[in-house]
PDB file of C-alpha atoms in Angstrom:
ATOM      1  CA  MET A   1      18.972 -20.430  -3.923  1.00  0.00           C
ATOM      2  CA  ASP A   2      17.935 -24.092  -3.901  1.00  0.00           C
ATOM      3  CA  LEU A   3      14.945 -24.076  -1.523  1.00  0.00           C
ATOM      4  CA  LYS A   4      14.370 -27.786  -2.070  1.00  0.00           C
ATOM      5  CA  SER A   5      17.694 -28.486  -0.350  1.00  0.00           C
ATOM      6  CA  LEU A   6      16.325 -26.720   2.768  1.00  0.00           C
ATOM      7  CA  ILE A   7      13.153 -28.837   2.941  1.00  0.00           C
ATOM      8  CA  ARG A   8      13.574 -32.073   4.869  1.00  0.00           C
ATOM      9  CA  ASP A   9      11.958 -35.282   3.606  1.00  0.00           C
ATOM     10  CA  ILE A  10      10.481 -37.478   6.333  1.00  0.00           C
ATOM     11  CA  PRO A  11       9.355 -40.883   5.045  1.00  0.00           C
ATOM     12  CA  ASP A  12       6.290 -42.621   6.469  1.00  0.00           C
ATOM     13  CA  PHE A  13       4.935 -39.572   8.300  1.00  0.00           C
ATOM     14  CA  PRO A  14       2.215 -39.181   9.458  1.00  0.00           C
ATOM     15  CA  LYS A  15       1.512 -42.711   8.224  1.00  0.00           C
ATOM     16  CA  PRO A  16       3.269 -45.386   6.153  1.00  0.00           C
ATOM     17  CA  GLY A  17       3.665 -44.546   2.479  1.00  0.00           C
ATOM     18  CA  ILE A  18       3.571 -40.756   2.949  1.00  0.00           C
ATOM     19  CA  MET A  19       6.650 -38.634   2.216  1.00  0.00           C
ATOM     20  CA  PHE A  20       6.269 -35.580   4.456  1.00  0.00           C
ATOM     21  CA  ARG A  21       7.901 -32.352   3.246  1.00  0.00           C
ATOM     22  CA  ASP A  22       9.071 -30.675   6.450  1.00  0.00           C
ATOM     23  CA  ILE A  23       9.428 -26.882   6.194  1.00  0.00           C
ATOM     24  CA  THR A  24      10.850 -26.422   9.707  1.00  0.00           C
ATOM     25  CA  THR A  25      14.349 -26.758   8.277  1.00  0.00           C
ATOM     26  CA  LEU A  26      13.582 -24.006   5.744  1.00  0.00           C
ATOM     27  CA  LEU A  27      12.127 -21.789   8.473  1.00  0.00           C
ATOM     28  CA  SER A  28      15.208 -22.156  10.664  1.00  0.00           C
ATOM     29  CA  ASN A  29      17.505 -21.005   7.849  1.00  0.00           C
ATOM     30  CA  PRO A  30      17.524 -17.169   7.833  1.00  0.00           C
ATOM     31  CA  GLN A  31      18.697 -16.889   4.223  1.00  0.00           C
ATOM     32  CA  GLY A  32      16.236 -19.522   3.023  1.00  0.00           C
ATOM     33  CA  LEU A  33      13.298 -17.924   4.807  1.00  0.00           C
ATOM     34  CA  SER A  34      14.182 -14.479   3.466  1.00  0.00           C
ATOM     35  CA  TYR A  35      14.607 -15.873  -0.023  1.00  0.00           C
ATOM     36  CA  ALA A  36      11.225 -17.638   0.116  1.00  0.00           C
ATOM     37  CA  ILE A  37       9.382 -14.491   1.259  1.00  0.00           C
ATOM     38  CA  ASP A  38      11.237 -12.246  -1.198  1.00  0.00           C
ATOM     39  CA  SER A  39      10.554 -14.669  -4.067  1.00  0.00           C
ATOM     40  CA  LEU A  40       6.847 -14.890  -3.269  1.00  0.00           C
ATOM     41  CA  ALA A  41       6.618 -11.085  -3.032  1.00  0.00           C
ATOM     42  CA  GLU A  42       8.344 -10.653  -6.393  1.00  0.00           C
ATOM     43  CA  LYS A  43       6.194 -13.264  -8.153  1.00  0.00           C
ATOM     44  CA  CYS A  44       2.933 -11.962  -6.640  1.00  0.00           C
ATOM     45  CA  SER A  45       3.439  -8.198  -6.908  1.00  0.00           C
ATOM     46  CA  ALA A  46       1.622  -7.903 -10.252  1.00  0.00           C
ATOM     47  CA  MET A  47      -1.565  -9.392  -8.728  1.00  0.00           C
ATOM     48  CA  SER A  48      -2.286  -6.038  -7.030  1.00  0.00           C
ATOM     49  CA  ALA A  49      -3.839  -7.566  -3.920  1.00  0.00           C
ATOM     50  CA  ASP A  50      -5.286  -5.555  -1.046  1.00  0.00           C
ATOM     51  CA  TYR A  51      -4.982  -8.398   1.465  1.00  0.00           C
ATOM     52  CA  ILE A  52      -3.268 -11.699   1.995  1.00  0.00           C
ATOM     53  CA  VAL A  53      -5.309 -14.541   3.450  1.00  0.00           C
ATOM     54  CA  GLY A  54      -3.418 -17.375   5.125  1.00  0.00           C
ATOM     55  CA  MET A  55      -4.858 -20.655   6.332  1.00  0.00           C
ATOM     56  CA  GLU A  56      -4.176 -22.081   9.771  1.00  0.00           C
ATOM     57  CA  SER A  57      -1.517 -22.713  10.640  1.00  0.00           C
ATOM     58  CA  ARG A  58       1.377 -22.762   8.208  1.00  0.00           C
ATOM     59  CA  GLY A  59      -0.318 -20.204   5.973  1.00  0.00           C
ATOM     60  CA  PHE A  60       0.175 -17.806   8.881  1.00  0.00           C
ATOM     61  CA  ILE A  61       3.922 -18.495   8.838  1.00  0.00           C
ATOM     62  CA  PHE A  62       4.359 -17.394   5.218  1.00  0.00           C
ATOM     63  CA  GLY A  63       1.352 -15.109   4.795  1.00  0.00           C
ATOM     64  CA  THR A  64       2.108 -12.647   7.579  1.00  0.00           C
ATOM     65  CA  PRO A  65       5.685 -11.771   6.574  1.00  0.00           C
ATOM     66  CA  LEU A  66       4.602 -11.695   2.933  1.00  0.00           C
ATOM     67  CA  ALA A  67       1.839  -9.208   3.803  1.00  0.00           C
ATOM     68  CA  TYR A  68       4.412  -7.095   5.666  1.00  0.00           C
ATOM     69  CA  LYS A  69       6.857  -7.241   2.758  1.00  0.00           C
ATOM     70  CA  MET A  70       4.146  -6.265   0.255  1.00  0.00           C
ATOM     71  CA  GLY A  71       2.567  -3.572   2.459  1.00  0.00           C
ATOM     72  CA  LEU A  72      -0.774  -5.425   2.693  1.00  0.00           C
ATOM     73  CA  GLY A  73      -3.119  -6.482   5.460  1.00  0.00           C
ATOM     74  CA  PHE A  74      -3.221 -10.090   6.638  1.00  0.00           C
ATOM     75  CA  ILE A  75      -6.440 -12.042   7.287  1.00  0.00           C
ATOM     76  CA  PRO A  76      -6.323 -15.398   9.108  1.00  0.00           C
ATOM     77  CA  VAL A  77      -8.531 -18.304   8.067  1.00  0.00           C
ATOM     78  CA  ARG A  78      -9.013 -20.549  11.077  1.00  0.00           C
ATOM     79  CA  LYS A  79     -10.311 -23.925  12.121  1.00  0.00           C
ATOM     80  CA  PRO A  80     -13.804 -23.950  13.690  1.00  0.00           C
ATOM     81  CA  GLY A  81     -14.400 -22.142  16.959  1.00  0.00           C
ATOM     82  CA  LYS A  82     -11.160 -20.116  16.991  1.00  0.00           C
ATOM     83  CA  LEU A  83     -12.541 -16.719  15.897  1.00  0.00           C
ATOM     84  CA  PRO A  84     -14.484 -14.567  18.381  1.00  0.00           C
ATOM     85  CA  SER A  85     -16.824 -12.701  16.001  1.00  0.00           C
ATOM     86  CA  ALA A  86     -19.374 -13.643  13.306  1.00  0.00           C
ATOM     87  CA  VAL A  87     -17.827 -15.804  10.577  1.00  0.00           C
ATOM     88  CA  HIS A  88     -18.215 -17.017   7.038  1.00  0.00           C
ATOM     89  CA  PHE A  89     -17.506 -20.757   6.826  1.00  0.00           C
ATOM     90  CA  ALA A  90     -16.801 -23.359   4.185  1.00  0.00           C
ATOM     91  CA  GLU A  91     -16.627 -27.115   4.573  1.00  0.00           C
ATOM     92  CA  TYR A  92     -14.300 -29.372   2.643  1.00  0.00           C
ATOM     93  CA  GLU A  93     -13.728 -33.092   2.397  1.00  0.00           C
ATOM     94  CA  LEU A  94     -10.885 -34.918   4.055  1.00  0.00           C
ATOM     95  CA  GLU A  95      -9.795 -38.457   3.360  1.00  0.00           C
ATOM     96  CA  TYR A  96     -12.038 -39.680   6.210  1.00  0.00           C
ATOM     97  CA  GLY A  97     -14.655 -37.006   6.842  1.00  0.00           C
ATOM     98  CA  VAL A  98     -15.305 -33.303   6.562  1.00  0.00           C
ATOM     99  CA  ASP A  99     -13.560 -30.266   8.033  1.00  0.00           C
ATOM    100  CA  ARG A 100     -14.429 -26.588   8.119  1.00  0.00           C
ATOM    101  CA  LEU A 101     -12.625 -23.267   7.772  1.00  0.00           C
ATOM    102  CA  GLU A 102     -13.814 -19.912   9.086  1.00  0.00           C
ATOM    103  CA  MET A 103     -13.044 -16.236   8.464  1.00  0.00           C
ATOM    104  CA  HIS A 104     -14.442 -13.165  10.217  1.00  0.00           C
ATOM    105  CA  ARG A 105     -17.328 -11.618   8.285  1.00  0.00           C
ATOM    106  CA  ASP A 106     -15.917  -8.136   8.869  1.00  0.00           C
ATOM    107  CA  ALA A 107     -12.303  -9.024   7.976  1.00  0.00           C
ATOM    108  CA  MET A 108     -12.367  -6.979   4.756  1.00  0.00           C
ATOM    109  CA  ALA A 109     -14.760  -5.021   2.593  1.00  0.00           C
ATOM    110  CA  SER A 110     -16.663  -6.620  -0.243  1.00  0.00           C
ATOM    111  CA  GLY A 111     -14.735  -6.111  -3.482  1.00  0.00           C
ATOM    112  CA  SER A 112     -11.316  -6.406  -1.824  1.00  0.00           C
ATOM    113  CA  ARG A 113      -8.633  -8.073  -3.935  1.00  0.00           C
ATOM    114  CA  VAL A 114      -7.184 -11.088  -2.120  1.00  0.00           C
ATOM    115  CA  LEU A 115      -4.132 -13.336  -2.514  1.00  0.00           C
ATOM    116  CA  VAL A 116      -4.348 -16.708  -0.736  1.00  0.00           C
ATOM    117  CA  VAL A 117      -1.073 -18.022   0.743  1.00  0.00           C
ATOM    118  CA  ASP A 118      -0.142 -21.385   2.260  1.00  0.00           C
ATOM    119  CA  ASP A 119       2.996 -23.423   2.705  1.00  0.00           C
ATOM    120  CA  LEU A 120       1.906 -26.281   0.469  1.00  0.00           C
ATOM    121  CA  ILE A 121      -0.744 -27.370  -2.011  1.00  0.00           C
ATOM    122  CA  ALA A 122      -1.472 -31.073  -2.071  1.00  0.00           C
ATOM    123  CA  THR A 123      -5.053 -32.127  -2.867  1.00  0.00           C
ATOM    124  CA  GLY A 124      -6.274 -28.511  -2.941  1.00  0.00           C
ATOM    125  CA  GLY A 125      -9.141 -28.944  -0.470  1.00  0.00           C
ATOM    126  CA  THR A 126      -8.070 -26.256   1.989  1.00  0.00           C
ATOM    127  CA  ALA A 127      -7.270 -23.723  -0.731  1.00  0.00           C
ATOM    128  CA  ALA A 128     -10.557 -24.409  -2.549  1.00  0.00           C
ATOM    129  CA  ALA A 129     -12.510 -23.969   0.705  1.00  0.00           C
ATOM    130  CA  THR A 130     -10.718 -20.669   1.295  1.00  0.00           C
ATOM    131  CA  ALA A 131     -11.704 -19.525  -2.193  1.00  0.00           C
ATOM    132  CA  LYS A 132     -15.336 -20.279  -1.245  1.00  0.00           C
ATOM    133  CA  LEU A 133     -14.966 -18.146   1.893  1.00  0.00           C
ATOM    134  CA  LEU A 134     -13.748 -15.238  -0.212  1.00  0.00           C
ATOM    135  CA  GLN A 135     -16.662 -15.668  -2.603  1.00  0.00           C
ATOM    136  CA  GLN A 136     -19.080 -15.538   0.367  1.00  0.00           C
ATOM    137  CA  ALA A 137     -17.389 -12.317   1.498  1.00  0.00           C
ATOM    138  CA  GLY A 138     -17.792 -10.772  -1.960  1.00  0.00           C
ATOM    139  CA  CYS A 139     -14.043 -10.499  -2.473  1.00  0.00           C
ATOM    140  CA  GLU A 140     -12.052 -10.903  -5.661  1.00  0.00           C
ATOM    141  CA  LEU A 141      -9.576 -13.773  -5.569  1.00  0.00           C
ATOM    142  CA  VAL A 142      -6.509 -12.585  -7.500  1.00  0.00           C
ATOM    143  CA  GLY A 143      -4.303 -15.647  -7.019  1.00  0.00           C
ATOM    144  CA  PHE A 144      -2.732 -18.328  -4.864  1.00  0.00           C
ATOM    145  CA  ALA A 145       0.856 -18.603  -3.630  1.00  0.00           C
ATOM    146  CA  PHE A 146       2.439 -21.724  -2.176  1.00  0.00           C
ATOM    147  CA  VAL A 147       6.011 -22.516  -1.216  1.00  0.00           C
ATOM    148  CA  ILE A 148       5.574 -26.191  -2.190  1.00  0.00           C
ATOM    149  CA  GLU A 149       3.368 -27.976  -4.712  1.00  0.00           C
ATOM    150  CA  LEU A 150       2.881 -31.743  -4.658  1.00  0.00           C
ATOM    151  CA  GLN A 151       2.030 -32.002  -8.354  1.00  0.00           C
ATOM    152  CA  ALA A 152       1.007 -35.667  -8.419  1.00  0.00           C
ATOM    153  CA  LEU A 153      -1.941 -34.939  -6.105  1.00  0.00           C
ATOM    154  CA  GLY A 154      -3.540 -32.568  -8.634  1.00  0.00           C
ATOM    155  CA  GLY A 155      -4.573 -29.870  -6.193  1.00  0.00           C
ATOM    156  CA  ARG A 156      -4.424 -27.019  -8.668  1.00  0.00           C
ATOM    157  CA  GLN A 157      -7.240 -28.635 -10.688  1.00  0.00           C
ATOM    158  CA  LYS A 158      -9.621 -27.978  -7.754  1.00  0.00           C
ATOM    159  CA  LEU A 159      -8.843 -24.264  -7.693  1.00  0.00           C
ATOM    160  CA  PRO A 160     -10.481 -21.377  -9.540  1.00  0.00           C
ATOM    161  CA  ASP A 161      -8.831 -20.155 -12.743  1.00  0.00           C
ATOM    162  CA  VAL A 162      -6.492 -17.521 -11.277  1.00  0.00           C
ATOM    163  CA  PRO A 163      -2.682 -17.314 -11.201  1.00  0.00           C
ATOM    164  CA  ILE A 164      -0.969 -19.902  -8.998  1.00  0.00           C
ATOM    165  CA  VAL A 165       2.587 -19.252  -7.815  1.00  0.00           C
ATOM    166  CA  THR A 166       4.775 -22.029  -6.393  1.00  0.00           C
ATOM    167  CA  LEU A 167       8.458 -22.001  -5.491  1.00  0.00           C
ATOM    168  CA  VAL A 168       9.225 -25.745  -5.236  1.00  0.00           C
ATOM    169  CA  GLU A 169       7.556 -28.660  -7.020  1.00  0.00           C
ATOM    170  CA  TYR A 170       7.674 -32.327  -6.142  1.00  0.00           C
TER     171      TYR A 170
END
């Protein structure tokens, strides 16, 4: 299946000069969504993860059904102030400032094997911050999985040396 044909290009969003890759058209296509989840599960099965971690918010969209498909638990990584219990946190740089991600301290046991999932890797900041959260938790990062990779932005160079699975490259 050609997943790229199910991803809508929106020029000049959210600002001029940006080509936004809109996954809502992929999500609304039952065959495309099933194919994306099945493909990620197939490509990631050898990583032998215990959990899938997905970043707010589109990482939830792909991470949760992937966890279900693979028979794994799902752990959400959230923006600040969204989790009710004690958290690990990691800050990362944005174009104009700093942001922060959080994960419950008791989300999984130290030594757990974790696969990080998101819809897209661009500059790699969010994924790299999530890897730091897992390090704080004493977990083993076994890989990353993304539906889309924007190769020109070099995000994978910011990530630890583990397998990286992508389904569509631009």
